[in-house]
Amino acid sequence: MATNGTKKHVATYTDAQPTQISSILSGGYHHPLLRQWQNERQLTKSSLIYPLFITDNEDEETPIDSLPGQKRWGVKKVVPYVESLVAKGLKAVILFGVPLAEDAKDPYATSADDPNGPVILTIKALRVACPDLFIMTDVCMCEYTSHGHCGILREDGTIIREESVRRLAAIAVNYAKAGAHCVAPSDMVDGRILAIKQGLLDAGLAHKCMLMSYSAKFSGNLYGPFRDAAGSAPSFGDRKCYQLPPGGRGLARRAIARDIEEGADGIMVKPSTFYLDIISDAKELARDLPICTYQVSGEFAMLHAAAEKGVVDLKTIAYEAAYGCLRAGATLIITYFTPDFLDWLDEQ
Ligand code: PBG
Ligand code: ZN
């Protein structure tokens, strides 16, 4: 440092390396608006899909310990809650049924499409209460089967493909008949997209029900809080023979290509942050379809745990995770942060 008027020579590399005009980037993001202009895709309220857990106990409103801020809802309680979110700009929900009644589970997931079950009753109630809300339903059997697996099983515990896809198609068609705008099968049984599309066509509903495939759904360690919330942990074994292995990028690409061929109207990658390369692959393979990603329960719980420990700031990290997904190629995000984002996006 130069002091007392004495000039000290500070070496620079100006002469050795003249500044290139193209080296100067900071002019492009010095202002908050400019930083938004740098986003190829913007996070907006219409990018967000909110997952809801609905029980068969119509007055229930029980906090889920493993998912901060999330609750298990009965149909009577969920409707006013969703109305309050719609008033803040909520555009879409995805419904999960949580049957609690003692006799609700059997090997065929009979209660999945019970006309008096939580999912079908909630579709109908929300269609009336929130006519502009887009209603999606997860289609799977694990919440409703006695064994907790996502299909109908042989004695050796493996999935009977043909019987399972027929049952899944029937469930999906019944949700569409009840008024779901979109059915999203998460079971990962081969061939279910074709079976569901055919089922929707035969029922005269294919033109008014979107088919969003959980095409690239990986098995791993990130669904624990969901399985607690939904009571859907398998009673034996695991889901590794139908959900994809975490390193299986090629399998994911094949599943995405197959599901486009089988009639999917949208492609989902799940989980999100650990699978950004797969989102990018989905965007490339399914460039003409909407790409959705599911920031799953374990991701949400981890970010909350890290924030609680003071490792990250919750709002900042939630945005950073969402922008990772958008950057990779998704335009839709299923996230438990949706109610927070509805508030946060208003602050900007
Ligand atoms: C049902 C289903 C699961 C999730 C969505 N649909 C659980 C699973 O496959 O075990 C996970 C969602 C989450 O963890 O938030 N098959
Ligand atoms: Zn399942």
mmCIF file of C-alpha atoms and ligand atoms in Angstrom:
data_model
loop_
_atom_site.group_PDB
_atom_site.id
_atom_site.type_symbol
_atom_site.label_atom_id
_atom_site.label_comp_id
_atom_site.label_asym_id
_atom_site.label_seq_id
_atom_site.Cartn_x
_atom_site.Cartn_y
_atom_site.Cartn_z
ATOM 1 C CA MET A 1 0.000 0.000 0.000
ATOM 2 C CA ALA A 2 1.178 3.451 -0.822
ATOM 3 C CA THR A 3 1.467 5.607 2.319
ATOM 4 C CA ASN A 4 2.752 9.121 3.048
ATOM 5 C CA GLY A 5 2.747 9.989 -0.595
ATOM 6 C CA THR A 6 5.325 7.345 -1.386
ATOM 7 C CA LYS A 7 4.345 5.442 -4.463
ATOM 8 C CA LYS A 8 4.841 1.736 -4.285
ATOM 9 C CA HIS A 9 4.836 -0.213 -7.484
ATOM 10 C CA VAL A 10 1.972 -2.690 -7.660
ATOM 11 C CA ALA A 11 2.500 -5.306 -10.265
ATOM 12 C CA THR A 12 -0.351 -5.892 -12.683
ATOM 13 C CA TYR A 13 -0.598 -7.990 -15.746
ATOM 14 C CA THR A 14 -2.191 -5.272 -17.834
ATOM 15 C CA ASP A 15 0.643 -5.180 -20.291
ATOM 16 C CA ALA A 16 1.082 -8.909 -20.508
ATOM 17 C CA GLN A 17 -2.649 -9.637 -20.877
ATOM 18 C CA PRO A 18 -4.694 -6.796 -22.321
ATOM 19 C CA THR A 19 -8.325 -6.936 -21.260
ATOM 20 C CA GLN A 20 -10.562 -8.446 -23.881
ATOM 21 C CA ILE A 21 -13.874 -6.700 -24.466
ATOM 22 C CA SER A 22 -15.564 -10.072 -24.020
ATOM 23 C CA SER A 23 -13.979 -10.556 -20.577
ATOM 24 C CA ILE A 24 -16.277 -8.069 -18.902
ATOM 25 C CA LEU A 25 -19.458 -9.824 -17.734
ATOM 26 C CA SER A 26 -20.500 -7.984 -14.591
ATOM 27 C CA GLY A 27 -22.259 -5.170 -16.444
ATOM 28 C CA GLY A 28 -24.864 -7.742 -17.395
ATOM 29 C CA TYR A 29 -25.984 -8.544 -13.855
ATOM 30 C CA HIS A 30 -25.329 -5.536 -11.634
ATOM 31 C CA HIS A 31 -29.040 -4.841 -11.047
ATOM 32 C CA PRO A 32 -31.708 -7.138 -9.510
ATOM 33 C CA LEU A 33 -33.786 -6.992 -12.678
ATOM 34 C CA LEU A 34 -30.761 -7.890 -14.786
ATOM 35 C CA ARG A 35 -30.153 -10.910 -12.572
ATOM 36 C CA GLN A 36 -33.679 -12.053 -13.380
ATOM 37 C CA TRP A 37 -33.074 -11.428 -17.066
ATOM 38 C CA GLN A 38 -30.247 -13.957 -16.912
ATOM 39 C CA ASN A 39 -32.756 -16.758 -16.219
ATOM 40 C CA GLU A 40 -33.511 -18.788 -19.280
ATOM 41 C CA ARG A 41 -36.670 -19.991 -17.513
ATOM 42 C CA GLN A 42 -38.448 -18.043 -14.767
ATOM 43 C CA LEU A 43 -39.979 -19.543 -11.670
ATOM 44 C CA THR A 44 -43.613 -18.453 -11.694
ATOM 45 C CA LYS A 45 -46.679 -19.489 -9.757
ATOM 46 C CA SER A 46 -47.847 -21.548 -12.720
ATOM 47 C CA SER A 47 -44.633 -23.622 -12.556
ATOM 48 C CA LEU A 48 -45.646 -24.987 -9.151
ATOM 49 C CA ILE A 49 -47.640 -28.103 -8.306
ATOM 50 C CA TYR A 50 -48.521 -28.709 -4.660
ATOM 51 C CA PRO A 51 -48.705 -32.303 -3.291
ATOM 52 C CA LEU A 52 -51.520 -32.990 -0.828
ATOM 53 C CA PHE A 53 -52.083 -36.027 1.392
ATOM 54 C CA ILE A 54 -55.774 -36.844 1.826
ATOM 55 C CA THR A 55 -57.086 -39.306 4.412
ATOM 56 C CA ASP A 56 -60.393 -41.117 4.616
ATOM 57 C CA ASN A 57 -61.173 -39.281 7.850
ATOM 58 C CA GLU A 58 -62.988 -36.202 6.539
ATOM 59 C CA ASP A 59 -62.258 -33.920 9.513
ATOM 60 C CA GLU A 60 -58.581 -34.747 9.808
ATOM 61 C CA GLU A 61 -55.892 -32.076 9.924
ATOM 62 C CA THR A 62 -52.761 -33.691 11.336
ATOM 63 C CA PRO A 63 -49.222 -32.301 11.011
ATOM 64 C CA ILE A 64 -46.751 -34.751 9.444
ATOM 65 C CA ASP A 65 -43.704 -34.860 11.726
ATOM 66 C CA SER A 66 -41.196 -35.713 9.018
ATOM 67 C CA LEU A 67 -42.424 -33.005 6.592
ATOM 68 C CA PRO A 68 -42.257 -29.530 8.154
ATOM 69 C CA GLY A 69 -45.442 -27.530 7.614
ATOM 70 C CA GLN A 70 -47.245 -30.353 5.780
ATOM 71 C CA LYS A 71 -50.420 -32.023 7.008
ATOM 72 C CA ARG A 72 -52.625 -35.008 6.380
ATOM 73 C CA TRP A 73 -55.991 -33.614 5.411
ATOM 74 C CA GLY A 74 -59.550 -34.846 5.451
ATOM 75 C CA VAL A 75 -61.666 -33.742 2.504
ATOM 76 C CA LYS A 76 -63.665 -31.261 4.606
ATOM 77 C CA LYS A 77 -60.533 -29.563 5.901
ATOM 78 C CA VAL A 78 -58.491 -29.588 2.731
ATOM 79 C CA VAL A 79 -61.013 -27.661 0.633
ATOM 80 C CA PRO A 80 -60.860 -24.386 2.624
ATOM 81 C CA TYR A 81 -57.071 -24.728 2.864
ATOM 82 C CA VAL A 82 -56.726 -25.098 -0.907
ATOM 83 C CA GLU A 83 -59.152 -22.189 -1.430
ATOM 84 C CA SER A 84 -56.830 -19.998 0.656
ATOM 85 C CA LEU A 85 -53.865 -21.033 -1.512
ATOM 86 C CA VAL A 86 -55.803 -20.460 -4.747
ATOM 87 C CA ALA A 87 -56.451 -16.916 -3.470
ATOM 88 C CA LYS A 88 -52.652 -16.519 -3.362
ATOM 89 C CA GLY A 89 -52.202 -17.819 -6.894
ATOM 90 C CA LEU A 90 -52.012 -21.610 -6.568
ATOM 91 C CA LYS A 91 -52.656 -23.186 -9.986
ATOM 92 C CA ALA A 92 -52.187 -26.949 -9.561
ATOM 93 C CA VAL A 93 -52.265 -29.716 -6.955
ATOM 94 C CA ILE A 94 -51.416 -33.417 -7.020
ATOM 95 C CA LEU A 95 -53.447 -35.640 -4.706
ATOM 96 C CA PHE A 96 -52.247 -38.676 -2.749
ATOM 97 C CA GLY A 97 -54.685 -40.892 -0.875
ATOM 98 C CA VAL A 98 -53.853 -42.057 2.634
ATOM 99 C CA PRO A 99 -56.375 -44.718 3.654
ATOM 100 C CA LEU A 100 -56.417 -45.120 7.424
ATOM 101 C CA ALA A 101 -59.508 -47.325 7.853
ATOM 102 C CA GLU A 102 -58.586 -50.747 9.133
ATOM 103 C CA ASP A 103 -59.957 -52.745 6.221
ATOM 104 C CA ALA A 104 -58.745 -50.286 3.558
ATOM 105 C CA LYS A 105 -55.856 -52.354 2.205
ATOM 106 C CA ASP A 106 -55.837 -55.557 0.160
ATOM 107 C CA PRO A 107 -53.569 -57.175 -2.467
ATOM 108 C CA TYR A 108 -55.378 -55.405 -5.357
ATOM 109 C CA ALA A 109 -55.515 -51.828 -4.034
ATOM 110 C CA THR A 110 -59.295 -51.976 -4.230
ATOM 111 C CA SER A 111 -59.716 -48.793 -2.197
ATOM 112 C CA ALA A 112 -57.554 -46.710 -4.582
ATOM 113 C CA ASP A 113 -60.586 -45.854 -6.700
ATOM 114 C CA ASP A 114 -63.325 -46.305 -4.131
ATOM 115 C CA PRO A 115 -65.992 -43.800 -5.220
ATOM 116 C CA ASN A 116 -66.266 -42.781 -1.560
ATOM 117 C CA GLY A 117 -62.502 -42.823 -0.997
ATOM 118 C CA PRO A 118 -60.458 -39.722 -0.204
ATOM 119 C CA VAL A 119 -59.007 -39.079 -3.676
ATOM 120 C CA ILE A 120 -62.243 -39.279 -5.657
ATOM 121 C CA LEU A 121 -64.198 -37.264 -3.069
ATOM 122 C CA THR A 122 -61.494 -34.582 -3.031
ATOM 123 C CA ILE A 123 -61.336 -34.341 -6.848
ATOM 124 C CA LYS A 124 -65.082 -33.727 -6.901
ATOM 125 C CA ALA A 125 -65.056 -31.259 -4.006
ATOM 126 C CA LEU A 126 -62.154 -29.240 -5.443
ATOM 127 C CA ARG A 127 -63.688 -29.157 -8.935
ATOM 128 C CA VAL A 128 -66.702 -27.403 -7.391
ATOM 129 C CA ALA A 129 -64.902 -25.188 -4.846
ATOM 130 C CA CYS A 130 -61.966 -24.162 -7.071
ATOM 131 C CA PRO A 131 -63.152 -24.332 -10.702
ATOM 132 C CA ASP A 132 -59.889 -22.888 -12.104
ATOM 133 C CA LEU A 133 -57.580 -25.196 -10.171
ATOM 134 C CA PHE A 134 -55.748 -27.894 -12.166
ATOM 135 C CA ILE A 135 -56.218 -31.200 -10.362
ATOM 136 C CA MET A 136 -53.690 -33.975 -10.798
ATOM 137 C CA THR A 137 -53.788 -37.369 -9.129
ATOM 138 C CA ASP A 138 -50.899 -39.663 -8.424
ATOM 139 C CA VAL A 139 -51.804 -43.129 -9.696
ATOM 140 C CA CYS A 140 -50.238 -45.957 -7.732
ATOM 141 C CA MET A 141 -51.186 -48.950 -5.663
ATOM 142 C CA CYS A 142 -48.676 -48.873 -2.785
ATOM 143 C CA GLU A 143 -50.802 -46.666 -0.521
ATOM 144 C CA TYR A 144 -53.662 -49.159 -0.870
ATOM 145 C CA THR A 145 -52.045 -52.604 -1.030
ATOM 146 C CA SER A 146 -51.680 -54.785 2.045
ATOM 147 C CA HIS A 147 -48.071 -55.546 1.031
ATOM 148 C CA GLY A 148 -47.228 -51.914 0.220
ATOM 149 C CA HIS A 149 -45.861 -52.624 -3.279
ATOM 150 C CA CYS A 150 -46.841 -50.669 -6.390
ATOM 151 C CA GLY A 151 -48.495 -53.540 -8.294
ATOM 152 C CA ILE A 152 -50.200 -56.919 -7.995
ATOM 153 C CA LEU A 153 -47.750 -59.577 -6.833
ATOM 154 C CA ARG A 154 -46.986 -63.214 -7.568
ATOM 155 C CA GLU A 155 -46.316 -65.513 -4.656
ATOM 156 C CA ASP A 156 -42.584 -64.885 -5.057
ATOM 157 C CA GLY A 157 -43.154 -61.163 -4.492
ATOM 158 C CA THR A 158 -42.538 -60.060 -8.099
ATOM 159 C CA ILE A 159 -45.000 -57.863 -9.966
ATOM 160 C CA ILE A 160 -47.473 -59.434 -12.406
ATOM 161 C CA ARG A 161 -47.130 -56.890 -15.185
ATOM 162 C CA GLU A 162 -50.287 -57.475 -17.237
ATOM 163 C CA GLU A 163 -52.639 -57.629 -14.275
ATOM 164 C CA SER A 164 -51.003 -54.615 -12.649
ATOM 165 C CA VAL A 165 -51.215 -52.350 -15.695
ATOM 166 C CA ARG A 166 -54.874 -53.300 -16.171
ATOM 167 C CA ARG A 167 -55.610 -52.367 -12.576
ATOM 168 C CA LEU A 168 -53.592 -49.133 -12.811
ATOM 169 C CA ALA A 169 -55.465 -48.179 -15.977
ATOM 170 C CA ALA A 170 -58.799 -48.781 -14.239
ATOM 171 C CA ILE A 171 -57.744 -46.587 -11.307
ATOM 172 C CA ALA A 172 -56.565 -43.817 -13.645
ATOM 173 C CA VAL A 173 -59.789 -43.911 -15.668
ATOM 174 C CA ASN A 174 -61.855 -43.682 -12.484
ATOM 175 C CA TYR A 175 -59.899 -40.604 -11.364
ATOM 176 C CA ALA A 176 -60.432 -39.059 -14.803
ATOM 177 C CA LYS A 177 -64.155 -39.881 -14.645
ATOM 178 C CA ALA A 178 -64.319 -38.142 -11.260
ATOM 179 C CA GLY A 179 -62.896 -35.022 -12.893
ATOM 180 C CA ALA A 180 -59.094 -35.193 -12.582
ATOM 181 C CA HIS A 181 -57.449 -32.996 -15.226
ATOM 182 C CA CYS A 182 -54.326 -35.134 -15.171
ATOM 183 C CA VAL A 183 -53.368 -38.615 -14.050
ATOM 184 C CA ALA A 184 -49.755 -39.277 -13.109
ATOM 185 C CA PRO A 185 -48.756 -42.922 -12.701
ATOM 186 C CA SER A 186 -45.824 -43.330 -10.288
ATOM 187 C CA ASP A 187 -45.770 -47.134 -10.097
ATOM 188 C CA MET A 188 -43.025 -47.743 -12.708
ATOM 189 C CA VAL A 189 -44.561 -50.973 -14.023
ATOM 190 C CA ASP A 190 -43.581 -51.501 -17.677
ATOM 191 C CA GLY A 191 -46.290 -50.673 -20.182
ATOM 192 C CA ARG A 192 -48.662 -48.766 -17.922
ATOM 193 C CA ILE A 193 -48.617 -45.602 -20.005
ATOM 194 C CA LEU A 194 -49.987 -47.448 -23.028
ATOM 195 C CA ALA A 195 -52.591 -49.230 -20.897
ATOM 196 C CA ILE A 196 -53.737 -45.997 -19.250
ATOM 197 C CA LYS A 197 -53.838 -44.066 -22.542
ATOM 198 C CA GLN A 198 -55.897 -46.841 -24.107
ATOM 199 C CA GLY A 199 -58.165 -46.884 -21.058
ATOM 200 C CA LEU A 200 -58.717 -43.121 -21.286
ATOM 201 C CA LEU A 201 -59.445 -43.416 -25.005
ATOM 202 C CA ASP A 202 -61.920 -46.259 -24.508
ATOM 203 C CA ALA A 203 -63.669 -44.250 -21.785
ATOM 204 C CA GLY A 204 -63.886 -41.198 -24.068
ATOM 205 C CA LEU A 205 -61.682 -39.188 -21.723
ATOM 206 C CA ALA A 206 -58.318 -39.022 -23.495
ATOM 207 C CA HIS A 207 -59.078 -35.534 -24.828
ATOM 208 C CA LYS A 208 -59.687 -34.072 -21.397
ATOM 209 C CA CYS A 209 -57.220 -35.825 -19.173
ATOM 210 C CA MET A 210 -53.486 -35.291 -19.413
ATOM 211 C CA LEU A 211 -51.261 -38.307 -18.887
ATOM 212 C CA MET A 212 -48.109 -37.278 -17.044
ATOM 213 C CA SER A 213 -45.677 -40.141 -16.707
ATOM 214 C CA TYR A 214 -43.312 -40.485 -13.797
ATOM 215 C CA SER A 215 -40.961 -41.850 -16.475
ATOM 216 C CA ALA A 216 -37.648 -41.564 -14.717
ATOM 217 C CA LYS A 217 -38.339 -42.375 -11.106
ATOM 218 C CA PHE A 218 -35.317 -43.572 -9.201
ATOM 219 C CA SER A 219 -35.217 -45.824 -6.177
ATOM 220 C CA GLY A 220 -33.086 -44.506 -3.376
ATOM 221 C CA ASN A 221 -33.198 -42.960 0.019
ATOM 222 C CA LEU A 222 -35.286 -39.860 -0.572
ATOM 223 C CA TYR A 223 -38.883 -41.100 -0.188
ATOM 224 C CA GLY A 224 -38.786 -41.924 3.551
ATOM 225 C CA PRO A 225 -40.853 -39.000 4.859
ATOM 226 C CA PHE A 226 -43.476 -39.580 2.124
ATOM 227 C CA ARG A 227 -43.807 -43.243 3.019
ATOM 228 C CA ASP A 228 -44.292 -42.236 6.667
ATOM 229 C CA ALA A 229 -46.893 -39.680 5.641
ATOM 230 C CA ALA A 230 -48.741 -42.013 3.279
ATOM 231 C CA GLY A 231 -48.193 -45.234 5.219
ATOM 232 C CA SER A 232 -46.890 -46.806 2.005
ATOM 233 C CA ALA A 233 -43.588 -48.427 2.976
ATOM 234 C CA PRO A 234 -43.380 -51.968 1.530
ATOM 235 C CA SER A 235 -43.971 -54.638 4.165
ATOM 236 C CA PHE A 236 -41.136 -56.735 2.714
ATOM 237 C CA GLY A 237 -38.343 -56.172 0.218
ATOM 238 C CA ASP A 238 -37.886 -52.884 -1.623
ATOM 239 C CA ARG A 239 -38.801 -51.248 -4.934
ATOM 240 C CA LYS A 240 -35.478 -51.808 -6.682
ATOM 241 C CA CYS A 241 -36.928 -54.153 -9.299
ATOM 242 C CA TYR A 242 -39.287 -51.517 -10.678
ATOM 243 C CA GLN A 243 -37.920 -48.093 -9.717
ATOM 244 C CA LEU A 244 -34.684 -47.217 -11.538
ATOM 245 C CA PRO A 245 -31.207 -47.721 -10.069
ATOM 246 C CA PRO A 246 -29.599 -44.338 -9.212
ATOM 247 C CA GLY A 247 -26.779 -44.779 -11.749
ATOM 248 C CA GLY A 248 -29.112 -45.877 -14.534
ATOM 249 C CA ARG A 249 -28.981 -42.914 -16.888
ATOM 250 C CA GLY A 250 -29.385 -45.116 -19.960
ATOM 251 C CA LEU A 251 -32.404 -46.856 -18.453
ATOM 252 C CA ALA A 252 -33.951 -43.460 -17.692
ATOM 253 C CA ARG A 253 -33.437 -42.363 -21.295
ATOM 254 C CA ARG A 254 -35.040 -45.585 -22.541
ATOM 255 C CA ALA A 255 -37.984 -45.175 -20.160
ATOM 256 C CA ILE A 256 -38.537 -41.581 -21.315
ATOM 257 C CA ALA A 257 -38.396 -42.566 -25.004
ATOM 258 C CA ARG A 258 -40.749 -45.487 -24.380
ATOM 259 C CA ASP A 259 -43.290 -43.387 -22.503
ATOM 260 C CA ILE A 260 -43.392 -40.796 -25.295
ATOM 261 C CA GLU A 261 -44.079 -43.661 -27.718
ATOM 262 C CA GLU A 262 -46.782 -45.028 -25.406
ATOM 263 C CA GLY A 263 -48.687 -41.752 -25.367
ATOM 264 C CA ALA A 264 -47.449 -39.710 -22.405
ATOM 265 C CA ASP A 265 -48.475 -36.038 -22.561
ATOM 266 C CA GLY A 266 -45.796 -34.968 -20.076
ATOM 267 C CA ILE A 267 -42.616 -36.440 -18.626
ATOM 268 C CA MET A 268 -41.520 -36.383 -15.018
ATOM 269 C CA VAL A 269 -38.115 -36.904 -13.432
ATOM 270 C CA LYS A 270 -38.012 -37.789 -9.749
ATOM 271 C CA PRO A 271 -36.209 -36.961 -7.434
ATOM 272 C CA SER A 272 -34.968 -33.576 -8.637
ATOM 273 C CA THR A 273 -31.680 -32.118 -7.363
ATOM 274 C CA PHE A 274 -29.692 -35.358 -7.443
ATOM 275 C CA TYR A 275 -30.906 -36.067 -11.005
ATOM 276 C CA LEU A 276 -30.395 -32.826 -12.893
ATOM 277 C CA ASP A 277 -28.596 -34.637 -15.724
ATOM 278 C CA ILE A 278 -31.711 -36.780 -16.181
ATOM 279 C CA ILE A 279 -33.898 -33.652 -16.326
ATOM 280 C CA SER A 280 -31.591 -32.350 -19.022
ATOM 281 C CA ASP A 281 -31.837 -35.677 -20.887
ATOM 282 C CA ALA A 282 -35.634 -35.534 -20.582
ATOM 283 C CA LYS A 283 -35.658 -32.039 -22.061
ATOM 284 C CA GLU A 284 -33.563 -33.277 -24.979
ATOM 285 C CA LEU A 285 -35.527 -36.505 -25.596
ATOM 286 C CA ALA A 286 -38.967 -35.017 -24.945
ATOM 287 C CA ARG A 287 -38.345 -31.530 -26.254
ATOM 288 C CA ASP A 288 -41.937 -31.197 -27.444
ATOM 289 C CA LEU A 289 -43.505 -32.200 -24.109
ATOM 290 C CA PRO A 290 -43.711 -30.365 -20.783
ATOM 291 C CA ILE A 291 -40.999 -31.571 -18.414
ATOM 292 C CA CYS A 292 -41.842 -31.852 -14.746
ATOM 293 C CA THR A 293 -39.657 -32.749 -11.794
ATOM 294 C CA TYR A 294 -40.629 -33.815 -8.295
ATOM 295 C CA GLN A 295 -38.656 -32.328 -5.441
ATOM 296 C CA VAL A 296 -39.448 -35.232 -3.152
ATOM 297 C CA SER A 297 -40.058 -35.510 0.572
ATOM 298 C CA GLY A 298 -36.450 -36.392 1.440
ATOM 299 C CA GLU A 299 -35.086 -33.418 -0.492
ATOM 300 C CA PHE A 300 -37.555 -31.069 1.207
ATOM 301 C CA ALA A 301 -36.824 -32.511 4.660
ATOM 302 C CA MET A 302 -33.058 -32.262 4.094
ATOM 303 C CA LEU A 303 -33.239 -28.595 3.127
ATOM 304 C CA HIS A 304 -35.334 -27.881 6.217
ATOM 305 C CA ALA A 305 -32.917 -29.809 8.431
ATOM 306 C CA ALA A 306 -29.952 -27.921 6.974
ATOM 307 C CA ALA A 307 -31.710 -24.593 7.488
ATOM 308 C CA GLU A 308 -32.544 -25.501 11.061
ATOM 309 C CA LYS A 309 -28.870 -26.247 11.674
ATOM 310 C CA GLY A 310 -27.942 -22.865 10.251
ATOM 311 C CA VAL A 311 -26.104 -24.430 7.312
ATOM 312 C CA VAL A 312 -28.305 -22.698 4.714
ATOM 313 C CA ASP A 313 -30.991 -20.045 4.546
ATOM 314 C CA LEU A 314 -34.275 -21.795 3.754
ATOM 315 C CA LYS A 315 -35.716 -19.352 1.232
ATOM 316 C CA THR A 316 -32.420 -18.851 -0.599
ATOM 317 C CA ILE A 317 -31.766 -22.589 -0.858
ATOM 318 C CA ALA A 318 -35.350 -23.300 -1.964
ATOM 319 C CA TYR A 319 -34.914 -20.834 -4.832
ATOM 320 C CA GLU A 320 -31.483 -22.225 -5.672
ATOM 321 C CA ALA A 321 -32.857 -25.767 -5.864
ATOM 322 C CA ALA A 322 -35.802 -24.625 -8.006
ATOM 323 C CA TYR A 323 -33.535 -22.752 -10.405
ATOM 324 C CA GLY A 324 -31.333 -25.835 -10.697
ATOM 325 C CA CYS A 325 -34.370 -27.732 -11.970
ATOM 326 C CA LEU A 326 -35.414 -24.948 -14.343
ATOM 327 C CA ARG A 327 -31.874 -24.596 -15.687
ATOM 328 C CA ALA A 328 -31.658 -28.339 -16.310
ATOM 329 C CA GLY A 329 -34.811 -28.187 -18.442
ATOM 330 C CA ALA A 330 -37.910 -28.582 -16.263
ATOM 331 C CA THR A 331 -40.703 -26.037 -16.444
ATOM 332 C CA LEU A 332 -42.920 -27.675 -13.805
ATOM 333 C CA ILE A 333 -41.918 -28.500 -10.242
ATOM 334 C CA ILE A 334 -43.902 -30.575 -7.780
ATOM 335 C CA THR A 335 -42.772 -29.198 -4.433
ATOM 336 C CA TYR A 336 -43.798 -29.039 -0.790
ATOM 337 C CA PHE A 337 -42.395 -25.477 -0.866
ATOM 338 C CA THR A 338 -45.349 -24.350 -3.021
ATOM 339 C CA PRO A 339 -47.205 -22.440 -0.252
ATOM 340 C CA ASP A 340 -43.928 -20.706 0.697
ATOM 341 C CA PHE A 341 -43.201 -19.798 -2.921
ATOM 342 C CA LEU A 342 -46.697 -18.325 -3.329
ATOM 343 C CA ASP A 343 -45.707 -15.859 -0.575
ATOM 344 C CA TRP A 344 -42.068 -15.422 -1.632
ATOM 345 C CA LEU A 345 -42.905 -14.754 -5.287
ATOM 346 C CA ASP A 346 -45.174 -11.890 -4.137
ATOM 347 C CA GLU A 347 -42.276 -10.236 -2.310
ATOM 348 C CA GLN A 348 -40.267 -9.657 -5.485
HETATM 349 C C1 PBG B 1 -46.020 -43.720 -4.858
HETATM 350 C C2 PBG B 1 -45.232 -42.459 -4.740
HETATM 351 C C3 PBG B 1 -44.125 -42.194 -3.919
HETATM 352 C C4 PBG B 1 -43.806 -40.856 -4.111
HETATM 353 C C5 PBG B 1 -44.686 -40.356 -5.044
HETATM 354 N N1 PBG B 1 -45.555 -41.365 -5.422
HETATM 355 C C6 PBG B 1 -43.408 -43.048 -2.962
HETATM 356 C C7 PBG B 1 -42.626 -44.196 -3.409
HETATM 357 O O1 PBG B 1 -42.477 -44.472 -4.597
HETATM 358 O O2 PBG B 1 -42.186 -44.899 -2.502
HETATM 359 C C8 PBG B 1 -42.701 -40.132 -3.408
HETATM 360 C C9 PBG B 1 -42.923 -38.683 -3.173
HETATM 361 C C10 PBG B 1 -42.068 -38.063 -2.119
HETATM 362 O O3 PBG B 1 -41.152 -38.703 -1.537
HETATM 363 O O4 PBG B 1 -42.300 -36.886 -1.828
HETATM 364 N N2 PBG B 1 -45.404 -44.706 -5.605
HETATM 365 ZN ZN ZN B 2 -46.244 -46.837 -5.442
#
